[in-house]
Structures are given as C-alpha cells and as structure tokens.
Coordinates of C-alpha atoms and ligand atoms in Angstrom, one line a residue:
X178 CA -4.7 -21.6 -21.9
X179 CA -5.4 -21.1 -17.2
X180 CA -8.5 -20.4 -15.8
X181 CA -6.9 -16.0 -14.8
X182 CA -8.3 -17.3 -11.5
X183 CA -6.3 -20.5 -11.8
X184 CA -3.3 -19.1 -12.6
X185 CA -3.4 -16.0 -9.8
X186 CA -4.0 -18.8 -7.3
X187 CA -0.7 -20.9 -8.3
X188 CA 1.5 -17.8 -8.9
X189 CA 0.1 -17.1 -4.9
X190 CA 1.2 -20.1 -3.7
X191 CA 4.4 -20.3 -5.8
X192 CA 5.3 -16.2 -3.8
X193 CA 6.9 -17.5 -0.7
X194 CA 7.2 -14.2 1.6
X195 CA 10.2 -12.1 2.4
X196 CA 10.8 -14.0 6.8
X197 CA 14.1 -15.5 7.5
X198 CA 16.0 -13.4 9.9
X199 CA 18.5 -12.5 6.6
X200 CA 15.4 -10.7 4.8
X201 CA 14.8 -8.5 7.8
X202 CA 17.1 -5.2 8.0
X203 CA 17.2 -2.3 10.6
X204 CA 16.6 0.7 9.2
X205 CA 16.4 3.8 11.2
X206 CA 13.5 6.2 11.6
X207 CA 13.3 8.2 8.9
X208 CA 14.6 5.7 7.0
X209 CA 11.4 3.6 7.2
X210 CA 8.5 4.7 5.3
X211 CA 7.2 2.8 2.9
X212 CA 8.8 -0.2 3.6
X213 CA 7.1 -3.2 5.4
X214 CA 7.4 -4.3 9.2
X215 CA 9.0 -7.0 9.9
X216 CA 8.6 -7.7 14.1
X217 CA 6.0 -6.7 16.2
X218 CA 6.6 -3.4 17.7
X219 CA 6.2 -2.7 21.5
X220 CA 6.6 -0.2 24.2
X221 CA 7.1 0.6 27.6
X222 CA 5.2 3.2 27.0
X223 CA 1.5 3.9 27.8
X224 CA -0.2 6.4 25.6
X225 CA -1.7 8.6 26.6
X226 CA 1.2 9.1 29.4
X227 CA 0.0 10.6 32.3
X228 CA -3.7 12.0 32.8
X229 CA -3.8 15.5 31.5
X230 CA -7.0 17.6 29.8
X231 CA -8.5 16.9 26.5
X232 CA -9.6 21.3 27.0
X233 CA -7.4 24.7 27.8
X234 CA -9.4 25.4 31.4
X235 CA -9.8 24.2 34.7
X236 CA -9.0 21.1 36.9
X237 CA -10.8 20.6 39.8
X238 CA -12.0 17.8 41.4
X239 CA -15.8 16.9 41.1
X240 CA -16.5 17.2 45.2
X241 CA -16.5 20.2 44.7
X242 CA -18.4 21.5 41.5
X243 CA -21.3 18.7 41.2
X244 CA -24.0 20.2 40.4
X245 CA -23.6 24.0 40.1
X246 CA -25.2 25.9 37.1
X247 CA -25.0 29.3 36.0
X248 CA -28.0 30.0 38.6
X249 CA -25.9 28.3 41.4
X250 CA -22.8 28.5 40.3
X251 CA -18.8 27.6 42.8
X252 CA -16.6 30.2 43.6
X253 CA -12.8 27.9 43.4
X254 CA -9.7 29.2 44.4
X255 CA -6.7 28.8 41.4
X256 CA -3.6 27.2 42.8
X257 CA -1.3 27.2 40.1
X258 CA -1.5 27.1 35.9
X259 CA -0.1 24.0 34.4
X260 CA 0.9 24.6 30.7
X261 CA 1.8 21.5 28.5
X262 CA 5.0 19.8 29.3
X263 CA 5.1 21.3 33.3
X264 CA 5.2 19.0 36.1
X265 CA 2.4 20.4 38.4
X266 CA 3.7 21.1 41.4
X267 CA 0.1 20.8 43.9
X268 CA -1.9 18.4 44.9
X269 CA -5.7 20.1 44.6
X270 CA -7.0 20.3 47.9
X271 CA -11.6 20.8 48.5
X272 CA -12.0 23.7 47.2
X273 CA -8.8 25.0 45.2
X274 CA -9.0 24.5 41.4
X275 CA -6.5 24.6 39.1
X276 CA -5.1 26.2 35.6
X277 CA -4.7 24.0 32.6
X278 CA -4.4 24.0 29.7
X279 CA -4.7 21.2 26.4
X280 CA -2.3 18.2 26.6
X281 CA -0.9 19.6 30.3
X282 CA -0.8 17.8 33.3
X283 CA -3.9 16.3 35.5
X284 CA -2.5 17.0 39.0
X285 CA -2.8 15.1 42.3
X286 CA -6.3 15.7 43.4
X287 CA -8.2 16.4 40.1
X288 CA -10.4 14.6 38.6
X289 CA -11.9 16.3 36.0
X290 CA -11.7 19.4 33.9
X291 CA -14.2 22.4 33.0
X292 CA -13.7 24.1 29.6
X293 CA -13.3 27.6 30.1
X294 CA -16.2 29.2 28.0
X295 CA -18.5 26.7 31.6
X296 CA -15.8 29.2 33.7
X297 CA -15.5 33.2 34.2
X298 CA -12.1 34.1 35.8
X299 CA -11.4 36.9 39.2
X300 CA -8.2 36.9 39.1
X301 CA -6.7 33.9 41.4
X302 CA -10.6 33.3 42.1
X303 CA -12.6 31.4 39.2
X304 CA -16.3 30.8 39.5
X305 CA -17.5 27.3 37.7
X306 CA -21.5 28.1 36.0
X307 CA -21.3 24.8 35.0
X308 CA -21.5 20.9 36.1
X309 CA -19.6 18.7 33.4
X310 CA -20.2 14.9 33.6
X311 CA -17.4 13.6 36.5
X312 CA -14.6 13.1 34.5
X313 CA -14.5 15.4 31.8
X314 CA -12.3 16.2 29.0
X315 CA -9.5 13.6 31.3
X316 CA -7.5 11.5 28.7
X317 CA -6.0 8.6 30.7
X318 CA -2.4 7.0 31.2
X319 CA -2.7 4.4 29.4
X320 CA -6.9 5.3 28.6
X321 CA -5.7 4.7 24.8
X322 CA -3.3 2.6 25.5
X323 CA -1.6 0.4 28.0
X324 CA 2.7 -0.8 28.5
X325 CA 4.2 -4.2 27.0
X326 CA 1.0 -4.4 24.9
X327 CA 1.6 -5.2 20.9
X328 CA 1.5 -1.6 19.3
X329 CA 2.3 -2.2 15.4
X330 CA 2.0 -6.9 13.9
X331 CA 5.0 -7.4 11.0
X332 CA 3.5 -7.2 7.6
X333 CA 1.8 -3.7 7.8
X334 CA 2.6 -1.0 4.6
X335 CA 4.8 1.6 7.1
X336 CA 3.2 5.1 5.7
X337 CA 2.3 8.2 7.0
X338 CA 0.0 7.1 10.4
X339 CA 2.1 3.7 11.6
X340 CA 4.8 6.7 10.8
X341 CA 3.6 8.4 13.5
X342 CA 3.3 5.8 16.2
X343 CA 6.0 4.9 15.2
X344 CA 7.7 7.8 16.1
X345 CA 6.0 8.9 19.8
X346 CA 6.9 5.7 20.9
X347 CA 10.6 6.4 20.3
X348 CA 11.4 3.5 17.6
X349 CA 14.0 5.1 16.3
X350 CA 15.2 1.9 15.2
X351 CA 12.5 0.6 13.5
X352 CA 13.1 -3.6 11.4
X353 CA 11.7 -4.0 8.4
X354 CA 11.9 -6.4 5.7
X355 CA 15.1 -6.0 3.1
X356 CA 13.0 -4.6 0.2
X357 CA 12.2 -7.6 -3.0
X358 CA 14.6 -6.9 -6.0
X359 CA 13.1 -7.4 -9.2
X360 CA 15.0 -7.6 -12.3
X361 CA 14.0 -6.2 -15.8
X362 CA 14.8 -6.7 -18.9
X363 CA 13.0 -6.1 -22.3
X364 CA 13.1 -8.8 -25.6
X365 CA 13.7 -7.9 -29.5
X366 CA 16.0 -7.3 -32.2
X367 CA 13.5 -4.1 -33.4
X368 CA 13.7 -2.7 -29.8
X369 CA 16.3 0.8 -28.8
X370 CA 16.3 3.2 -26.1
X371 CA 13.9 6.5 -26.4
X372 CA 17.4 8.2 -26.7
X373 CA 18.2 6.4 -29.5
X374 CA 17.6 7.3 -33.3
X375 CA 14.5 5.0 -34.7
X376 CA 15.7 2.5 -37.8
X377 CA 13.0 0.7 -40.1
X378 CA 11.0 -1.5 -38.3
X379 CA 12.5 -0.7 -35.4
X380 CA 10.6 0.6 -31.8
X381 CA 11.3 2.1 -28.6
X382 CA 11.4 -0.3 -25.3
X383 CA 8.7 1.2 -23.3
X384 CA 8.3 -2.2 -21.4
X385 CA 10.8 -1.5 -19.6
X386 CA 10.3 2.3 -18.5
X387 CA 6.7 1.1 -17.2
X388 CA 7.2 -1.8 -14.8
X389 CA 10.6 -0.1 -13.8
X390 CA 8.3 2.5 -13.1
X391 CA 5.1 0.3 -11.6
X392 CA 8.1 -1.7 -9.5
X393 CA 9.4 2.2 -8.1
X394 CA 6.5 3.3 -6.9
X395 CA 5.9 -0.7 -5.6
X396 CA 9.0 0.6 -3.7
X397 CA 10.7 -2.8 -4.9
X398 CA 13.7 -2.7 -5.8
X399 CA 14.5 -3.1 -9.5
X400 CA 17.9 -4.3 -10.9
X401 CA 17.7 -3.1 -15.0
X402 CA 19.7 -6.2 -17.4
X403 CA 18.3 -3.8 -20.2
X404 CA 17.3 -5.3 -23.9
X405 CA 18.8 -8.2 -25.0
X406 CA 18.6 -9.5 -28.8
X407 CA 16.7 -12.8 -29.4
X408 CA 19.4 -15.1 -29.6
X409 CA 18.6 -18.1 -27.8
X410 CA 22.8 -17.8 -25.8
X411 CA 22.4 -13.5 -24.8
X412 CA 19.0 -14.4 -23.9
X413 CA 20.4 -17.5 -21.6
X414 CA 24.0 -15.4 -20.1
X415 CA 21.1 -12.7 -19.1
X416 CA 18.3 -15.1 -18.0
X417 CA 20.5 -17.1 -15.6
X418 CA 22.0 -13.8 -14.4
X419 CA 18.8 -12.5 -13.5
X420 CA 18.1 -15.6 -11.4
X421 CA 21.0 -15.4 -9.7
X422 CA 20.8 -12.0 -8.4
X423 CA 17.1 -11.4 -8.2
X424 CA 14.0 -12.7 -6.7
X425 CA 12.3 -12.4 -9.1
X426 CA 13.1 -11.7 -13.0
X427 CA 10.5 -10.2 -15.0
X428 CA 11.3 -10.1 -18.8
X429 CA 8.8 -8.8 -22.0
X430 CA 7.9 -11.2 -25.2
X431 CA 9.7 -13.7 -27.2
X432 CA 7.0 -16.0 -24.6
X433 CA 4.4 -16.5 -27.0
X434 CA 5.0 -19.2 -30.6
X435 CA 6.9 -17.3 -33.1
X436 CA 10.6 -18.6 -34.4
X437 CA 12.2 -15.5 -32.5
X438 CA 10.2 -16.4 -28.7
X439 CA 12.7 -18.3 -27.3
X440 CA 11.8 -17.4 -23.3
X441 CA 10.5 -20.2 -22.9
X442 CA 13.0 -22.8 -24.3
X443 CA 15.7 -21.0 -22.2
X444 CA 13.9 -21.4 -18.9
X445 CA 14.0 -24.7 -19.6
X446 CA 17.5 -25.4 -20.6
X447 CA 18.4 -23.8 -17.4
X448 CA 16.0 -26.8 -16.0
X449 CA 13.4 -24.1 -14.2
X450 CA 10.1 -25.3 -13.6
X451 CA 7.5 -23.3 -15.3
X452 CA 4.4 -23.4 -14.0
X453 CA 2.4 -21.3 -16.5
X454 CA 2.2 -21.0 -20.3
X455 CA -1.0 -19.0 -21.1
X456 CA -3.4 -17.9 -19.4
X457 CA -7.2 -16.9 -20.7
X458 CA -7.2 -13.2 -20.8
X459 CA -7.2 -10.1 -23.3
X460 CA -4.8 -8.8 -23.0
X461 CA -2.0 -11.2 -21.9
X462 CA -2.2 -14.2 -23.2
X463 CA 0.9 -16.0 -23.3
X464 CA 2.2 -14.8 -20.0
X465 CA 4.8 -18.0 -18.7
X466 CA 5.7 -18.2 -15.0
X467 CA 8.6 -20.8 -13.7
X468 CA 10.0 -21.6 -11.4
X469 CA 14.2 -21.7 -10.2
X470 CA 15.1 -22.4 -6.4
X471 CA 15.2 -19.6 -5.7
X472 CA 13.6 -17.2 -7.6
X473 CA 10.4 -16.7 -9.8
X474 CA 10.4 -15.7 -13.5
X475 CA 7.4 -13.8 -14.8
X476 CA 7.6 -13.7 -18.8
X477 CA 4.7 -11.1 -19.8
X478 CA 3.9 -10.7 -22.8
X479 CA 6.1 -8.5 -25.4
X480 CA 3.2 -5.6 -25.9
X481 CA 3.1 -3.0 -23.6
X482 CA -0.5 -2.8 -22.8
X483 CA -0.3 -7.0 -22.4
X484 CA 1.9 -6.9 -20.6
X485 CA 1.2 -3.6 -18.1
X486 CA -2.5 -5.6 -17.3
X487 CA -0.2 -8.4 -16.4
X488 CA 1.1 -6.9 -13.9
X489 CA -1.3 -5.3 -13.1
X490 CA -3.6 -8.0 -13.1
X491 CA -1.0 -10.7 -11.4
X492 CA 2.8 -9.3 -10.1
X493 CA 1.6 -6.4 -8.3
X494 CA -0.6 -9.0 -5.8
X495 CA 2.3 -11.7 -5.8
X496 CA 4.7 -8.8 -5.5
X497 CA 3.1 -7.5 -2.5
X498 CA 2.8 -11.5 -0.6
X499 CA 7.0 -11.3 -1.9
X500 CA 7.9 -8.0 0.5
X501 CA 6.4 -10.1 3.3
X502 CA 2.5 -8.3 3.1
X503 CA -0.3 -9.9 5.3
X504 CA -1.8 -11.7 2.9
X505 CA -5.0 -8.9 2.9
X506 CA -2.9 -5.9 1.8
X507 CA -2.6 -9.0 -1.2
X508 CA -5.3 -8.6 -2.9
X509 CA -6.1 -7.0 -6.2
X510 CA -8.6 -4.8 -5.4
X511 CA -12.1 -4.6 -7.2
X512 CA -15.1 -2.6 -6.8
X513 CA -18.1 -2.7 -9.0
X514 CA -18.5 0.5 -10.9
X515 CA -21.4 1.3 -13.6
X516 CA -20.3 1.2 -16.5
X517 CA -20.3 4.9 -18.5
X518 CA -19.3 2.7 -21.7
X519 CA -20.4 -0.1 -24.3
X520 CA -17.8 -2.4 -23.6
X521 CA -17.8 -5.6 -25.9
X522 CA -15.4 -8.6 -25.8
X523 CA -15.1 -11.3 -28.3
X524 CA -16.1 -13.9 -25.3
X525 CA -13.7 -15.8 -25.1
X526 CA -10.9 -15.0 -22.5
X527 CA -11.9 -12.7 -20.3
X528 CA -11.0 -9.5 -21.0
X529 CA -10.0 -6.6 -19.2
X530 CA -10.3 -2.9 -21.3
X531 CA -8.9 0.1 -19.7
X532 CA -10.2 3.1 -19.0
X533 CA -10.9 5.7 -15.6
X534 CA -12.4 5.0 -12.6
X535 CA -14.0 7.8 -11.2
X536 CA -16.6 8.7 -8.3
X537 CA -19.5 11.0 -8.8
X538 CA -22.1 11.6 -6.9
X539 CA -20.9 8.0 -4.1
X540 CA -21.0 6.4 -7.1
X541 CA -18.6 4.0 -9.1
X542 CA -18.4 4.5 -12.7
X543 CA -16.2 3.8 -15.4
X544 CA -15.3 5.3 -18.9
X545 CA -13.6 3.7 -20.8
X546 CA -10.4 4.9 -23.2
X547 CA -11.3 6.3 -25.9
X548 CA -9.8 5.1 -29.6
X549 CA -8.7 1.8 -30.2
X550 CA -8.2 -0.5 -27.5
X551 CA -5.2 -3.1 -28.8
X552 CA -2.9 -4.5 -26.4
X553 CA 0.1 -2.8 -28.7
X554 CA -1.7 0.5 -27.8
X555 CA 0.2 2.5 -25.7
X556 CA -1.6 5.8 -26.6
X557 CA -4.7 5.3 -24.8
X558 CA -3.9 2.6 -22.0
X559 CA -1.9 6.8 -20.3
X560 CA -4.5 8.4 -17.7
X561 CA -6.4 4.7 -16.4
X562 CA -6.4 3.9 -13.4
X563 CA -8.8 0.8 -13.6
X564 CA -10.1 -2.6 -15.9
X565 CA -12.9 -3.2 -16.3
X566 CA -13.4 -7.0 -16.5
X567 CA -16.0 -9.0 -19.0
X568 CA -15.5 -12.7 -17.3
X569 CA -15.1 -15.2 -20.1
X570 CA -18.4 -16.3 -22.9
X571 CA -19.9 -12.3 -21.8
X572 CA -19.2 -10.3 -25.2
X573 CA -21.0 -7.7 -23.8
X574 CA -22.7 -4.5 -20.8
X575 CA -24.6 -1.5 -22.1
X576 CA -23.0 1.8 -21.2
X577 CA -25.6 2.0 -18.0
X578 CA -24.6 -1.4 -16.8
X579 CA -22.4 -1.9 -13.4
X580 CA -19.0 -3.9 -14.1
X581 CA -16.5 -5.4 -11.7
X582 CA -13.5 -2.7 -12.1
X583 CA -9.7 -3.6 -11.0
X584 CA -7.9 -0.5 -9.5
X585 CA -5.0 0.6 -11.3
Ligands
LIG50 N1 0.3 -17.0 -34.2 C1 0.4 -17.7 -33.1 N2 0.5 -15.7 -32.7 C2 0.6 -15.2 -31.8 C3 -0.2 -15.8 -31.0 C4 -1.3 -16.4 -31.1 O1 -1.0 -17.5 -29.8 N3 -0.5 -16.9 -31.9 N4 -0.1 -14.8 -29.1 C5 -0.6 -13.3 -29.2 C6 0.1 -12.2 -28.7 S1 -1.8 -12.5 -27.5 C7 0.3 -11.9 -27.7 S2 0.4 -10.7 -26.3 C8 2.0 -11.5 -28.7 C9 3.1 -11.9 -27.8 O2 3.7 -12.2 -27.7 P1 5.4 -11.8 -27.2 O3 5.7 -11.7 -26.2 O4 6.1 -13.5 -28.1 O5 6.3 -10.2 -27.7 P2 6.6 -10.5 -29.2 O6 6.4 -11.1 -30.6 O7 8.7 -10.7 -28.9 O8 6.5 -9.0 -29.1 C10 5.2 -8.5 -29.3 C11 4.8 -7.1 -29.5 O9 5.2 -6.2 -28.9 C12 6.5 -5.3 -28.9 N5 7.3 -5.5 -27.8 C13 8.1 -6.1 -27.5 N6 9.0 -5.4 -26.8 C14 8.4 -4.6 -26.8 C15 9.2 -3.3 -25.9 N7 9.8 -3.7 -24.5 N8 8.8 -2.0 -25.5 C16 7.3 -1.9 -26.5 N9 6.9 -3.3 -27.2 C17 7.4 -4.4 -27.5 C18 6.5 -6.1 -30.5 O10 8.0 -5.5 -31.3 C19 6.0 -7.1 -30.4 O11 5.1 -5.4 -31.8 O12 1.8 -12.3 -29.8 C20 0.7 -12.7 -30.5 N10 1.2 -13.4 -31.5
MOO51 O1 -2.4 -11.9 -25.1 MO1 -1.9 -10.6 -26.8 O2 -1.7 -9.9 -25.4 O3 -3.8 -10.6 -26.8 O4 -2.0 -9.5 -27.9
MG52 MG1 6.4 -13.5 -29.8

C-alpha cells in the first residue's frame, strides 16, 4: 500500500498537460467561459483607452483653482458639456471649465476634476468651493494597462472576471485548450441502470452518475461507456476502445482481490503499465493507476464512497493539470477547521471522513455526516462539502480540536 502523498505525486508526474498546437482550439468569446486559456492575450488598447473622469463634476485646469475654498471661491466659465461617449471639441483656456460626467473624455487643457458637490452652478458659470488635490478623479490613459503588455497568461480558467477582460480587449476569438476526454464505465454483473427493475442481488449503477456529474462540473468531456459485465472479454473490448478514444479512463469496480476483479489483469494484457495497485487510504484502498501510451487509466474501487473520495482526492487535481491549468490551480484545497464531532479511525490508513465544512463567526468548522461511515453507504454522502483527514496512526480527533479538511 502506497502512502497517500506518494500516490499523489506518482499520479501528478504521470499526467502531462495539454500543450501541443493540436490541443489548442479557438472558440467564440461567449463560449469561452469555463475553458482554460491556451496562449497569452495581449491587447493593442491602453486601459483606460483615454484620459477620463471618475466622477460627475467639472473638468478644470488645476492652476485656475489652486487654494480656493468656500470663503475664497473661484468662478470659471463653462465652455462645453461632455457626456460619456462624446469627443470634447474645446481646449480649456485660463478661467474655463467643462461640465463632465463619469467615464467621459477629459478635454484638452484639463488636468483635474472637481466633483459637483463642491461647486455651485449659475447658468454657464460654475463656482468652485473646494480645491481637490491636483489630478483628482482623472483616470489616465494606460494607467491600468499599457497596450502591448501581457494581459492574460495561459493556463488560467476563464470565469467572470477574465470574460470581462477578454470582452473589453475585443478578443472575440479565444484560444483555449480542447476539453479533456474522460471515458467512464462501471463494471459489475449486479449493476442495472436507474430505470431498470431491481432483481434479487442487483444494485443501481450510481457511480456512473457520480462520476459523470463531477466530470461535467470540471468542464471535461465525459464519454459514456455504460455498464460492463464481469466478463474478461467484454472488459477487454471496452478498455481497448476507451483507451483509444479518451485521454483518461475512469472505471469503477473490479480492482480488489476477488475472483471477478479482472481490471489489473486486463490492463496488463493490453500492455498498460501499472503504477499504483493500492493506496493507504480509507476509503479507496484498491485504487489502480496505469499508463497507456496516450491515456491514463484510473481503476476506481466499486464502493460508491470509495469511488468518489478517490476522485476528489486524486483524480480532480490530475484532471486540472491535464486540462492545462497552471500548477498553482491544480492542488487540492485543505483547510484547518474546528471539528464539531468526535472523529475516529482505525489508524492503519489515512482516513477521510465525510461531512460539512462551513464558516461560523469567521472560523471554519467541520461537522461529521450523521449515520454510518461505510464505503458502501452513499446515502449520508449527500451534501458533503468536506472530508476530514485523519493521518495514519491517528485514531481519534476530539470534538473541539482542529482537523485538516479537504474541501470538495
Ligand atoms: N478480501 C478482500 N476483499 C476486499 C478488499 C480486500 O483488501 N481484501 N478490499 C475491499 C475494499 S477496501 C474495497 S474499496 C472493495 C473494492 O472492490 P472492487 O473495486 O473490486 O469493486 P467491486 O468488488 O466490483 O464492488 C465493490 C462494491 O461496490 C459496489 N459497486 C460496484 N460498482 C458499483 C456502481 N457502479 N455503482 C454502485 N455500486 C457499485 C458493488 O456492488 C460492491 O458492493 O473491495 C473490498 N474487498
Ligand atoms: O477502500 Mo475500501 O473503499 O475501504 O471500502
Ligand atoms: Mg471486487
């Protein structure tokens, strides 16, 4: 049994991120959300594009109003009104001001904005009652970003803020990495789909739904290979198709030591190289990891909790790396939280106990899910947001103590 951290680094090293030109595609801007940026984005626009006003008020020449106060006000002639989107026509001369609004271009000659609250208007004249600092409320062209500099770096996930940056820089065709293809199948003679009647000893293939949902959430492309019987020939057929079509294969079941557990044997027959056969993790011990020339194979344990916990712990970070995300975005997130519950483990394997991670009065808390903690019990896995981690040899964490929690 490999320690969890060793298994983690073997998996991470096996994964080679998408980076070749064939892995890059161009998508229309509206379709870029949730994708990973593949090449640097550089804009030929300055941000702000022009000197403009940050407030509604008057554009002035600072020299004209220096030192003025309510007791010693200064009156200026208004020569122009400049709403946003309008190109100023006048250059301010001594003693002149322009009415200006937030986001509107600064007229030539102006260097400072006086907010309208500090003024009094009389027809085409304005009296300045308070002198702001020089250059107040002026957003200078290029002060946020200079054209030609790096705007967005590759390997980032495109979400709301990045979409705004792309749109603002008029990047309407976005270079992104293609979606990673993940083949999913479940193995077991006992399995039926949710719509089939349950015969004696049968069980619904819930793993398919768990894994597909997680893959959809991650933005990868799941390929559904269905349920495969515990028949070596059928398994061999499915595995060879899956490894030829996908970047990653996720199967569940058939990786333990039972007479119907064929996965490792078939991987070997198909010339896959097995790197991991079991991990000192509870649940999830028989996790099997193998490499084919163009594909990584994860044989997840069949028990529903074991399948999902190994995915959260190992597969999600690996898929992030494969998708082209920078390594700083790939690591699992662990949080120190105060446990509200007594946590227990046999101490032999690194133990993951499921429950709710939440924040109370600014402090993270972990509450163990009620009911039975058994790798076959998927019922109390619902609503899990964190997995408390008890290291090997740690058999108990008292309620009130701090525990490391994997955020899921
Ligand atoms: N003698 C030993 N037996 C077992 C060991 C061991 O070390 N020695 N390890 C146990 C552990 S730990 C686990 S985890 C399981 C893993 O078993 P497999 O990966 O071989 O999975 P199966 O035997 O095919 O199924 C296990 C369990 O899960 C149910 N299952 C399977 N597929 C699905 C599915 N798609 N959806 C829902 N449930 C599924 C299946 O019915 C079994 O109950 O092995 C232990 N045994
Ligand atoms: O590893 Mo198994 O998942 O303990 O049941
Ligand atoms: Mg088995």
